[in-house]
Short mmCIF file of C-alpha atoms in Angstrom, two decimals:
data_model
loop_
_atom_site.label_atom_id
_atom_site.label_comp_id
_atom_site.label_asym_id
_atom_site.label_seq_id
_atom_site.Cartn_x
_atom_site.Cartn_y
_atom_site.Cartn_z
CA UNK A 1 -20.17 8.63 -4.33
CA UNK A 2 -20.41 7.02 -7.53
CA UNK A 3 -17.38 7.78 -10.14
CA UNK A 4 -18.37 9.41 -13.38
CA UNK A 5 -18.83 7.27 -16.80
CA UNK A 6 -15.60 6.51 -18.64
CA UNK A 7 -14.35 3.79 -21.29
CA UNK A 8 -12.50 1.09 -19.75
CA UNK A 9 -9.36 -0.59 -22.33
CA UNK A 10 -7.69 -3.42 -21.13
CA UNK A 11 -3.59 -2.82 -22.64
CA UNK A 12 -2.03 -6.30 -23.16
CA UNK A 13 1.32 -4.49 -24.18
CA UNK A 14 3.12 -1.13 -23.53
CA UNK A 15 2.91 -0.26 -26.98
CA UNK A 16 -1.41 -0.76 -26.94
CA UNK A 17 -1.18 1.35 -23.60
CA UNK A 18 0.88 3.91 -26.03
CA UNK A 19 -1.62 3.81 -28.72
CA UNK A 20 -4.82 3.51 -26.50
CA UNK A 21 -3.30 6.71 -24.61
CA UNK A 22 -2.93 9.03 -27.71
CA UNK A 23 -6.24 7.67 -29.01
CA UNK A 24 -7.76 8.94 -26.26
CA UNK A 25 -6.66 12.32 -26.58
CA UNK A 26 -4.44 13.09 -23.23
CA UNK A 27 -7.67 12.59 -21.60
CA UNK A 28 -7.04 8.99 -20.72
CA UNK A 29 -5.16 8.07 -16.98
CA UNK A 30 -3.76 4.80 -16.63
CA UNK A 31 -5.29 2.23 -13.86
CA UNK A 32 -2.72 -0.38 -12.12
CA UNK A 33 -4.10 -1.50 -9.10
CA UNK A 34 -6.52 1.63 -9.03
CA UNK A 35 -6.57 1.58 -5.01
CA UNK A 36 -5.81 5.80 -5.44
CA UNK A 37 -6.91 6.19 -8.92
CA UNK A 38 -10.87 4.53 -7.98
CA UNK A 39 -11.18 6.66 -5.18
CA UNK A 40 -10.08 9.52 -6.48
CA UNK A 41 -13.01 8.53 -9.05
CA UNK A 42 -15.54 7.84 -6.67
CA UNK A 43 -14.66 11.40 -4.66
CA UNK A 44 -14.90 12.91 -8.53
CA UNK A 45 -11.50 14.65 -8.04
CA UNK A 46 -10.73 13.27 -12.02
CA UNK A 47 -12.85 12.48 -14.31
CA UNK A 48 -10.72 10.91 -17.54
CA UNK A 49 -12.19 9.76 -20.91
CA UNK A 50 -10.47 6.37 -20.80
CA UNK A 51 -9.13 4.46 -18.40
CA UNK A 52 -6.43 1.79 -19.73
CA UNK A 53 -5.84 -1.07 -17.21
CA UNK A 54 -2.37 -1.88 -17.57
CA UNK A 55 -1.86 -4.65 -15.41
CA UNK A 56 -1.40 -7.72 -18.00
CA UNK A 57 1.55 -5.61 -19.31
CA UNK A 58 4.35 -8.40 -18.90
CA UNK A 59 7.43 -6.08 -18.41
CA UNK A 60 5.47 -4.33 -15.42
CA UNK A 61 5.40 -7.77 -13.19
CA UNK A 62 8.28 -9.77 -11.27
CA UNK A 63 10.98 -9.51 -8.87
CA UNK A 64 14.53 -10.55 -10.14
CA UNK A 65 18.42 -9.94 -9.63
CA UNK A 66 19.89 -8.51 -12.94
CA UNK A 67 23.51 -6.82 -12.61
CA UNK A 68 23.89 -6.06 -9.26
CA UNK A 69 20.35 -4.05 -8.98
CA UNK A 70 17.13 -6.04 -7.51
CA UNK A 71 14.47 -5.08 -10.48
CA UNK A 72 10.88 -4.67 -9.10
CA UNK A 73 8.23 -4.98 -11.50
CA UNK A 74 5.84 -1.76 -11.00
CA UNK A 75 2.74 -3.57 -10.70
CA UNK A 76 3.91 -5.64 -7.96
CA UNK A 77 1.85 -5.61 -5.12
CA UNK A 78 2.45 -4.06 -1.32
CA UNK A 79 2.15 -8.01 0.22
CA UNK A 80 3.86 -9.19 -2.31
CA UNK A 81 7.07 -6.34 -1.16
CA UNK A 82 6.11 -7.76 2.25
CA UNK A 83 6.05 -11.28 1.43
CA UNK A 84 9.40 -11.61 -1.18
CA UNK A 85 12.56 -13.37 -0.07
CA UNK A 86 14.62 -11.48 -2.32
CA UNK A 87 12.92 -7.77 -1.22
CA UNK A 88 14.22 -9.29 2.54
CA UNK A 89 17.91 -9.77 1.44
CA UNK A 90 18.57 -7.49 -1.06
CA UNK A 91 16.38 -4.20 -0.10
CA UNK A 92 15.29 -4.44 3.22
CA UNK A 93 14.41 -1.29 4.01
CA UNK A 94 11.96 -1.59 1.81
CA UNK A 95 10.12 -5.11 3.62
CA UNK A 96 10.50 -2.77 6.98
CA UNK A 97 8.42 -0.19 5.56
CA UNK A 98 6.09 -2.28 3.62
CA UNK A 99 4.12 -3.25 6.48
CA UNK A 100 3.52 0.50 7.15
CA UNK A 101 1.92 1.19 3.98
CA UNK A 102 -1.66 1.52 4.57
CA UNK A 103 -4.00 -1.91 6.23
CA UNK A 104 -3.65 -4.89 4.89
CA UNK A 105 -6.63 -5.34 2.95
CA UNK A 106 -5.01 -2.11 0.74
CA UNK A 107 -1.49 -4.05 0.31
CA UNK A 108 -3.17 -6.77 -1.04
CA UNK A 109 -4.51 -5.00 -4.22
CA UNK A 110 -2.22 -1.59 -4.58
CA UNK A 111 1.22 -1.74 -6.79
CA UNK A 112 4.17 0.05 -5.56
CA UNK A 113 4.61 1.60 -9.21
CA UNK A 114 1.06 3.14 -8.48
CA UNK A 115 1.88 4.60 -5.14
CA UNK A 116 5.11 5.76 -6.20
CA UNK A 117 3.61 7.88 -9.33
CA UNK A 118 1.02 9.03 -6.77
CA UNK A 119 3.25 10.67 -5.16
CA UNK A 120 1.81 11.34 -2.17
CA UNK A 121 3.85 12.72 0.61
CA UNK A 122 2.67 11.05 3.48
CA UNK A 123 3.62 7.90 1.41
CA UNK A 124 6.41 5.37 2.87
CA UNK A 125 7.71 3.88 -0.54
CA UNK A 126 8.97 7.18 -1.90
CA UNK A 127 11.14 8.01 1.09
CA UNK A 128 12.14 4.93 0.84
CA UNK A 129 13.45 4.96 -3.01
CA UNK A 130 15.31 8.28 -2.19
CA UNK A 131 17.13 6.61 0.55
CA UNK A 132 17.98 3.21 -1.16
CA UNK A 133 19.63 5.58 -4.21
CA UNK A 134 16.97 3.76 -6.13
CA UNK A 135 16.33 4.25 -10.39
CA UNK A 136 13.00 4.21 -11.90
CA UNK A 137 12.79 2.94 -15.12
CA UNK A 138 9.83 5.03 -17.46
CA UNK A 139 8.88 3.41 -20.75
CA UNK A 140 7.78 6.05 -23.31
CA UNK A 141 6.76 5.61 -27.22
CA UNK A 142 10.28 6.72 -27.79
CA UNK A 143 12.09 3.95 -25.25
CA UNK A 144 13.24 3.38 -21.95
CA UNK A 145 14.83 5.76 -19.56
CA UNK A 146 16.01 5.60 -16.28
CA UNK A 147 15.20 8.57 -14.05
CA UNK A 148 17.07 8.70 -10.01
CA UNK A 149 15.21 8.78 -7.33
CA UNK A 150 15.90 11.85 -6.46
CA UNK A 151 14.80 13.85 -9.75
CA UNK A 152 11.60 10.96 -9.82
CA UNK A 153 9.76 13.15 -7.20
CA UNK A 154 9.11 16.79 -8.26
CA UNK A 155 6.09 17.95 -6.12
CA UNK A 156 3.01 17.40 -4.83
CA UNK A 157 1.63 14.48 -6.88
CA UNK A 158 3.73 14.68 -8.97
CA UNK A 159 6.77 13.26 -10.58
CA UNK A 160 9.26 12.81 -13.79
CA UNK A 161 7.00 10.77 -15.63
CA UNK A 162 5.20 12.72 -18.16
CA UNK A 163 1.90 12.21 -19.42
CA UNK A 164 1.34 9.18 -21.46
CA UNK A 165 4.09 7.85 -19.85
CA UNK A 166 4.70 4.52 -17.86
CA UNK A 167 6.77 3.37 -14.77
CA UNK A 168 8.07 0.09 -15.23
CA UNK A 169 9.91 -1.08 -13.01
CA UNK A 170 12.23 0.05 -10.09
CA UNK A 171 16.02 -1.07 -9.65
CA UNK A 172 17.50 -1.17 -6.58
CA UNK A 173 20.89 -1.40 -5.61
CA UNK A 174 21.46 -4.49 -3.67
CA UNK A 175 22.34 -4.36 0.13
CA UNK A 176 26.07 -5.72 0.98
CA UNK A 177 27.21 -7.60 4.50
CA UNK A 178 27.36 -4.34 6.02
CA UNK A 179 24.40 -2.45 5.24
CA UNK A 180 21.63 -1.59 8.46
CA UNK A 181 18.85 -0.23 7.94
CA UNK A 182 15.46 0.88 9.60
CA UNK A 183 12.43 2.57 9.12
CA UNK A 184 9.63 3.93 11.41
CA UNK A 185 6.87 6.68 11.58
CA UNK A 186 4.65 8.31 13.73
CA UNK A 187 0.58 8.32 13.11
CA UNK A 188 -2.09 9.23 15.55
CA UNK A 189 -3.47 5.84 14.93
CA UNK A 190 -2.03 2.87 13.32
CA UNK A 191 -2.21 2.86 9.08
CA UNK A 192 -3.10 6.40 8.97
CA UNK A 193 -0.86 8.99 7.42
CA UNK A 194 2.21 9.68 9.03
CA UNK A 195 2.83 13.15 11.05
CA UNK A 196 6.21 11.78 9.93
CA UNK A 197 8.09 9.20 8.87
CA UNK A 198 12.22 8.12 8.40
CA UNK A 199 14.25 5.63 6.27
CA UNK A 200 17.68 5.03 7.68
CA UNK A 201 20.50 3.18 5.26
CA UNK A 202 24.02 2.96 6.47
CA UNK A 203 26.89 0.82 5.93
CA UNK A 204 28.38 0.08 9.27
CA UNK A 205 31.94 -1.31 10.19
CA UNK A 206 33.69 -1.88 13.04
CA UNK A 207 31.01 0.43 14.53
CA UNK A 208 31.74 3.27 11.69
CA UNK A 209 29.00 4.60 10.05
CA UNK A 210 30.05 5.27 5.87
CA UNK A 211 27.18 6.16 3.15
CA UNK A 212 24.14 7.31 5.35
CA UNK A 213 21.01 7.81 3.89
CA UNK A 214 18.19 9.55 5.58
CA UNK A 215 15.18 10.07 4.16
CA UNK A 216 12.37 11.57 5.65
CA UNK A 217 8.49 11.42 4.36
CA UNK A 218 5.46 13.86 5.18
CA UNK A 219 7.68 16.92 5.33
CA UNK A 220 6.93 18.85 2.74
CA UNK A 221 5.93 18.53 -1.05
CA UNK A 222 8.01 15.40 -1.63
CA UNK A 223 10.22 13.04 0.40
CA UNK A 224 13.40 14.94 1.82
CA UNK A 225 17.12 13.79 2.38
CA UNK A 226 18.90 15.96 4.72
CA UNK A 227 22.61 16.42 3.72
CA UNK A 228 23.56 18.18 7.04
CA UNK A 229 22.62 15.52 9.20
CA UNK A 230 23.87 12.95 6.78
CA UNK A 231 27.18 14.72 6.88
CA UNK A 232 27.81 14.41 10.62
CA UNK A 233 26.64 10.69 10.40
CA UNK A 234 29.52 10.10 7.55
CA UNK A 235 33.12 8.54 8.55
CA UNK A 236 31.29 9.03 12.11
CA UNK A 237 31.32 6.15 15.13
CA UNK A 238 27.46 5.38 15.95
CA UNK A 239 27.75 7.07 19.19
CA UNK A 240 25.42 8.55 21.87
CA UNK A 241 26.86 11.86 20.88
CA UNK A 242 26.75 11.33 17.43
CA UNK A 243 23.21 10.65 17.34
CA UNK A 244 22.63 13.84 19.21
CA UNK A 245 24.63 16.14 17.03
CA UNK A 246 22.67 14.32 13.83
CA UNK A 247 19.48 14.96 15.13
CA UNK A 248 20.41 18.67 15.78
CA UNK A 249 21.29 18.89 12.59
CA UNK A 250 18.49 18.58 10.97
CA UNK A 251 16.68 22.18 12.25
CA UNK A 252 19.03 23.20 9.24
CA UNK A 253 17.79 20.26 6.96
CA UNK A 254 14.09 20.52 7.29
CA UNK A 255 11.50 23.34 6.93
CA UNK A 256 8.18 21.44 7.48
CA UNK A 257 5.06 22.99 5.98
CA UNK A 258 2.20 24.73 7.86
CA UNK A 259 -0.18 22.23 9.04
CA UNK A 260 -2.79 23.47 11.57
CA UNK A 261 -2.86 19.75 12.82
CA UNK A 262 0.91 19.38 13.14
CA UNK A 263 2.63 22.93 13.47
CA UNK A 264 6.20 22.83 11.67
CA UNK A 265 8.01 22.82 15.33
CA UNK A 266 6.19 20.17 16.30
CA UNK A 267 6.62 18.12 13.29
CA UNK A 268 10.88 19.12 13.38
CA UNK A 269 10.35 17.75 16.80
CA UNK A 270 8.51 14.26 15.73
CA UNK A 271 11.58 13.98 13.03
CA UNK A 272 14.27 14.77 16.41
CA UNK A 273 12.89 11.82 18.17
CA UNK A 274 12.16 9.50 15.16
CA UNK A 275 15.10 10.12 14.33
CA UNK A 276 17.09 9.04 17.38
CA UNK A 277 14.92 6.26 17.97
CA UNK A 278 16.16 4.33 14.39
CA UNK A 279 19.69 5.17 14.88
CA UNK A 280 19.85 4.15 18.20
CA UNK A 281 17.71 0.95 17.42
CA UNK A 282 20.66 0.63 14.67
CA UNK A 283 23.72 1.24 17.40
CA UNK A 284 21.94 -1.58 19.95
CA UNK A 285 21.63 -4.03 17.28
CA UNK A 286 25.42 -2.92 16.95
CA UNK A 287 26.50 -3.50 20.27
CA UNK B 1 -23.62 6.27 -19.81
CA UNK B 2 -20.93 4.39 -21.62
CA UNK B 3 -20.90 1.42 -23.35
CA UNK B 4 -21.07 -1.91 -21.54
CA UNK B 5 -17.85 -4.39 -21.26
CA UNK B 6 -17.81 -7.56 -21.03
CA UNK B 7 -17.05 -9.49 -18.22
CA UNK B 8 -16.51 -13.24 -17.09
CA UNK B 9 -15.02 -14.44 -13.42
CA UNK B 10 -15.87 -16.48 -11.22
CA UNK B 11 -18.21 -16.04 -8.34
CA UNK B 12 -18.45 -18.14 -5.17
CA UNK B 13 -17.17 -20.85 -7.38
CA UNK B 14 -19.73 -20.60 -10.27
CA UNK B 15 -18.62 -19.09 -13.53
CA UNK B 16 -20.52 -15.66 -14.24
CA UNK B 17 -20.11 -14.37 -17.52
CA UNK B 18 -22.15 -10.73 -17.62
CA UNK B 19 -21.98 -7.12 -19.37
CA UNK B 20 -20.87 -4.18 -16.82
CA UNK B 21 -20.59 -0.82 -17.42
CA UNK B 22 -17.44 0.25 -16.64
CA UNK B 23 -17.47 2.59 -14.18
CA UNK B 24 -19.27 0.29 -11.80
CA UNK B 25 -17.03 -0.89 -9.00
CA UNK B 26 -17.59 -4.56 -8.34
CA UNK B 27 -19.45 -3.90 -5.19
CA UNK B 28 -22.03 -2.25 -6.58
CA UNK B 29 -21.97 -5.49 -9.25
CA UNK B 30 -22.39 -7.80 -6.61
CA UNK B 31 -25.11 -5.51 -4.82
CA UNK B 32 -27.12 -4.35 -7.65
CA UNK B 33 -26.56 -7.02 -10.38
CA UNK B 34 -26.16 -9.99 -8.05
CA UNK B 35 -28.28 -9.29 -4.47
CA UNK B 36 -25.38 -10.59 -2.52
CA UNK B 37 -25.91 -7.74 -0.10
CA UNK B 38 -23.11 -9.15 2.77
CA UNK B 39 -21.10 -6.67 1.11
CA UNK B 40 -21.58 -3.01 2.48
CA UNK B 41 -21.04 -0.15 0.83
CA UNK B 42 -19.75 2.79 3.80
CA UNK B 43 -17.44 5.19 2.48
CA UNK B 44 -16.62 4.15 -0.99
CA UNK B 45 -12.91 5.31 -0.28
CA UNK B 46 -11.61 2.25 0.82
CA UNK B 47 -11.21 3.48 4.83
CA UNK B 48 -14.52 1.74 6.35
CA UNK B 49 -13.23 -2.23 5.17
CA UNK B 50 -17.29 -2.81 5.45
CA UNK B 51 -16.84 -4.07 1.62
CA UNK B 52 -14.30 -6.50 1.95
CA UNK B 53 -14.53 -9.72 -0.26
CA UNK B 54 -11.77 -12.43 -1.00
CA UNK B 55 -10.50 -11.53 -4.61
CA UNK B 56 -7.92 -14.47 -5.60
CA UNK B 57 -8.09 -15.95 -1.92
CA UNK B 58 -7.06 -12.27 -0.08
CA UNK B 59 -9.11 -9.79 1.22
CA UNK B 60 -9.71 -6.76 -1.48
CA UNK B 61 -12.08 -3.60 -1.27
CA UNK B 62 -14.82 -4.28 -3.41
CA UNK B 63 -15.54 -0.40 -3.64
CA UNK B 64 -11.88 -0.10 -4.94
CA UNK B 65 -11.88 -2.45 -8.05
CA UNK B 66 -13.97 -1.94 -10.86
CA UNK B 67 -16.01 -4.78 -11.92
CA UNK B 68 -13.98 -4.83 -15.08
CA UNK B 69 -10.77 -5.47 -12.95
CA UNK B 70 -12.06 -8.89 -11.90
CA UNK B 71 -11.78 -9.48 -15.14
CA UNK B 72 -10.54 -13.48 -14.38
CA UNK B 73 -10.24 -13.11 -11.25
CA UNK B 74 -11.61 -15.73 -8.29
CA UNK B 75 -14.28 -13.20 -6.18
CA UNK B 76 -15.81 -15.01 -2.96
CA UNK B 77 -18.33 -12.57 -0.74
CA UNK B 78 -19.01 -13.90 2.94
CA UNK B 79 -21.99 -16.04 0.73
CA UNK B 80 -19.55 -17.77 -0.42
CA UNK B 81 -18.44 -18.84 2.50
CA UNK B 82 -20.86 -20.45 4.41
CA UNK B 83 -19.02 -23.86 3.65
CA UNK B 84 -15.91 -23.01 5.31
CA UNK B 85 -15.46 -24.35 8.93
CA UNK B 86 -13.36 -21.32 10.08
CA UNK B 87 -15.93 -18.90 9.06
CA UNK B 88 -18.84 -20.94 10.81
CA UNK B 89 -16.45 -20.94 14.23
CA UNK B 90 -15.69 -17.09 13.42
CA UNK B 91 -19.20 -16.62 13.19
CA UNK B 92 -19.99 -18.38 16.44
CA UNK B 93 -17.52 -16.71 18.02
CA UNK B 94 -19.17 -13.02 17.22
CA UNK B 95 -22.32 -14.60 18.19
CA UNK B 96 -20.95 -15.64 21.22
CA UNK B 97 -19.36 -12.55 21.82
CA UNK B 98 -22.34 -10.67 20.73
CA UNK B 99 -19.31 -8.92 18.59
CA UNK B 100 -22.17 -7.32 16.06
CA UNK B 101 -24.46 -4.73 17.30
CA UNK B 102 -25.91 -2.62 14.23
CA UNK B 103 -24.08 -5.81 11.84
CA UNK B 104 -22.83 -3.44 9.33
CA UNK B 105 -19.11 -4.06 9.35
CA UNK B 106 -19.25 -7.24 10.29
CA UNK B 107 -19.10 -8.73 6.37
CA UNK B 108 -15.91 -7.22 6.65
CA UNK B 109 -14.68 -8.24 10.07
CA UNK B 110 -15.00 -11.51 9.24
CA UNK B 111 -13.73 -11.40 5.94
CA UNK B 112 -10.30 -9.55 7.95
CA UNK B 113 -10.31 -12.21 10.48
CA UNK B 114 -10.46 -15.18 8.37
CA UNK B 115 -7.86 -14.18 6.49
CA UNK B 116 -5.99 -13.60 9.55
CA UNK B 117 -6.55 -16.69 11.12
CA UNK B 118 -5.72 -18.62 7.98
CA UNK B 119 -2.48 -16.52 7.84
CA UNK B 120 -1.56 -18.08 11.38
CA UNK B 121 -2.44 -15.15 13.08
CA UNK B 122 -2.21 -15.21 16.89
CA UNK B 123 -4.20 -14.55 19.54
CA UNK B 124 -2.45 -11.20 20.70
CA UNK B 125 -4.67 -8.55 20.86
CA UNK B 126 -2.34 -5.93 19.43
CA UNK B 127 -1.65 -8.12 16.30
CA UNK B 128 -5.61 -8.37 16.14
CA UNK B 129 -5.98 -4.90 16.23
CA UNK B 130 -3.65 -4.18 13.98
CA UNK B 131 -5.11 -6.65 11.44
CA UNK B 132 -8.28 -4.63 11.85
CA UNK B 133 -7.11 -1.52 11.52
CA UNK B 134 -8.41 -1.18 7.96
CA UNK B 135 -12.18 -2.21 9.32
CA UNK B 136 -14.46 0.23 11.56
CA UNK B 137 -16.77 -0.69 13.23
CA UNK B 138 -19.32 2.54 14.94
CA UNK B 139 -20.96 0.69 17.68
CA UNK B 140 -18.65 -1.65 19.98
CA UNK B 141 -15.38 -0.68 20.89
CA UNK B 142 -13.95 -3.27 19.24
CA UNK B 143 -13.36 -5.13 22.19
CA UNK B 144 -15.52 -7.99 21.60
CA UNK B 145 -14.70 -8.42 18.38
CA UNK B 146 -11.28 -8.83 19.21
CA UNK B 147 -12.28 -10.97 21.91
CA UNK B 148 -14.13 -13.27 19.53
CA UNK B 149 -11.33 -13.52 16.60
CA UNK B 150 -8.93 -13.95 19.37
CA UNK B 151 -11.06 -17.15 21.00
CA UNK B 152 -11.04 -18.47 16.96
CA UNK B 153 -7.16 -17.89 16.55
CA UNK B 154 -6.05 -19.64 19.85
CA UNK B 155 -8.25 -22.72 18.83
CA UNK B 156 -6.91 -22.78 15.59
CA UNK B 157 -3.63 -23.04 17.04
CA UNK B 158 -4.43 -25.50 19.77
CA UNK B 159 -5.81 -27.20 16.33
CA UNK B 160 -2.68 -27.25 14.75
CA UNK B 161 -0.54 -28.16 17.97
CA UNK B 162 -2.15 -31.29 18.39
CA UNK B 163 -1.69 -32.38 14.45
#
């Protein structure tokens, strides 16, 4: 399908997206690398006044180091996550699940500020953020905030950023020497959306695991970390057993939705083996 | 309808300056305003990869962007690349191969696989598959199309070996 007729206003700076947003009325949706926005067009799902393209915005592009956080621009594109030297070293859980996010044709044009305020929760990048303890910085008329992770993702498309408003940027707490990660998911077929899907962040010494992070995706509304199964990984040794006991744990952590493709057993099951598959990729790598 | 934007990018290396309404996606530009009709149109989603051009020298959906997007930008359909050596082996290879029965997504298969052979991309079939897993294609399997991108790519390396 075609999409319906709207204006189209090209934002140089935040503050024209600002003022081209309340000139529109609330009826205006801003367009970044529109690869869920056009669709969603196309299908006629929205049908907005305005749409402001907001990619020239300078503040929304880049990847630096600044005080101990890596700072990803929001327009930055899913390659360019794959392709970045400092994405490898500093967050690379994120490069490991970059190459999961959709075919490659997609990663090219879509912006990991656009997925993440989709908020879709089959998505990779979102799980991801929760996991990696991640901030998002939202610009507003009134200034800058900085929201966690974990209060950026409030349901079902949708998150802390308000109307009107604009993601920025993420900042990412930089991996240290002892930091392992991985990241997997299961799909019928390859670049569909996940049945389900895990991020895995530990530190790891002298085969301890301290400050686990799981986060799992397509489990519900939004991304989920599971604090049961993340306490029996803490001060624990990667073990065989360990492993076990963490994966039982997580019956108590996870209450998939109803899905008449992928009943919630089946789909606690999927996380079970996902599950044990990263950590025990994680205590090989170890050994 | 709404008003008409401007618009200037370039096209298969030619400047094109041109008004656009803004809702049009820049398929339907190239299509409708332009008759370069190598790029499909299937699902207008971005699933199908029938549409695929090289925007800035990677393949993009051309039913994702808006015309207005390419505001700028560098947009080469498969018309554009009749020039290119790799192309005219890719597309002797899928003749070869008879890798195009009804033809339709084969503007994008070959747009996928010369990015992927430019990229270094081997000839492992799983890696080829997995390149392609953003393009369908209804009539063969697959099978010789990966046979025929998979000829190109171990050429191309053979190529480079002996430079």
């Amino acid at each position: 399908m075609k999409a319906p007729a709207f204006t189209f206003e090209r934002a140089p700076t935040l503050g024209d997206a600002f003022d081209l947003f309340e000139a529109g009325g609330g009826e205006a949706i801003y367009l970044a690398g529109g690869h869920s926005v056009v669709p969603s067009l196309a299908l006629r799902l929205q049908a907005p006044e305005t749409l402001i393209d907001i990619a020239a915005i300078p503040e929304l592009s880049g990847i630096r180091e600044e005080a101990g956080m890596l700072r990803i621009g929001a327009m930055t594109r899913h390659a360019e996550i794959l392709a970045d030297p400092l994405v490898a070293t500093h967050a690379p859980l994120l490069a490991m699940a970059a190459p999961h996010v959709a075919h490659p044709a997609i990663r090219n044009r879509g912006t990991i500020g656009g997925n993440l305020c989709h908020a879709d929760p089959a998505s990779e990048f979102p799980a991801v953020m929760l996991a990696l303890e991640a901030e998002m910085e939202i610009a507003a008329p009134e200034g800058h905030r900085r929201v966690p992770a974990r209060d950026f993702f409030v349901d079902l498309y949708e998150t802390a950023c308000a109307p009107g408003e604009i993601l920025v940027a993420l900042h990412v707490p930089v991996a240290g020497p002892a930091t392992r990660c991985a990241f997997d998911e299961i799909s019928r077929r390859r670049g569909d959306y996940a049945m389900i899907g895990c991020a895995v962040q530990i530190t790891l010494e002298a085969g301890r695991i301290a400050d686990p992070r799981v986060a799992f995706l397509s489990v519900g509304a939004t991304p989920r970390r599971v604090p049961g199964c993340e306490a029996v990984l803490h001060d624990a040794l990667l073990s065989a057993a360990t492993i076990a006991k963490a994966q039982d744990a997580l019956g108590a952590d996870l209450d998939p939705m109803d899905d008449p493709n992928v009943p919630p057993a089946m789909r606690l099951h999927l996380a079970r083996v996902l599950l044990g598959r990263l950590l025990g990729q994680l205590e090989n790598d170890h050994v | 309808m709404s008003e008409q934007i401007p618009l200037s990018f370039t096209l298969n290396g030619k400047p094109v300056a041109a008004f656009v309404e803004p809702r049009k996606s820049l398929a339907d530009f190239l299509r409708e305003d332009r008759a370069l009709t190598a790029t499909r149109l299937g699902c207008e989603m971005g699933t199908c990869g029938a549409c695929l051009v090289m925007m800035d020298g990677a393949p993009a959906h051309a039913c994702l962007v808006l015309a207005a997007q390419a505001e700028g930008a560098e947009i080469t359909t498969l018309e554009g690349q009749s020039e290119d050596a790799l192309m005219a082996d890719l597309q002797a290879a899928f003749v070869d191969r008879n890798a195009a029965q009804c033809g339709f997504c084969t503007s994008g298969m070959l747009t996928t696989a010369l990015a992927y052979v430019r990229q270094g991309g081997t000839p492992d079939r799983a890696a080829i598959r997995d390149a392609l897993s953003g393009n369908y294609c209804r009539c063969t399997g697959y099978e010789a199309i990966v046979d025929a991108i998979a000829g190109v790519a171990e050429a191309a390396m053979h190529k480079e070996a002996a430079a």
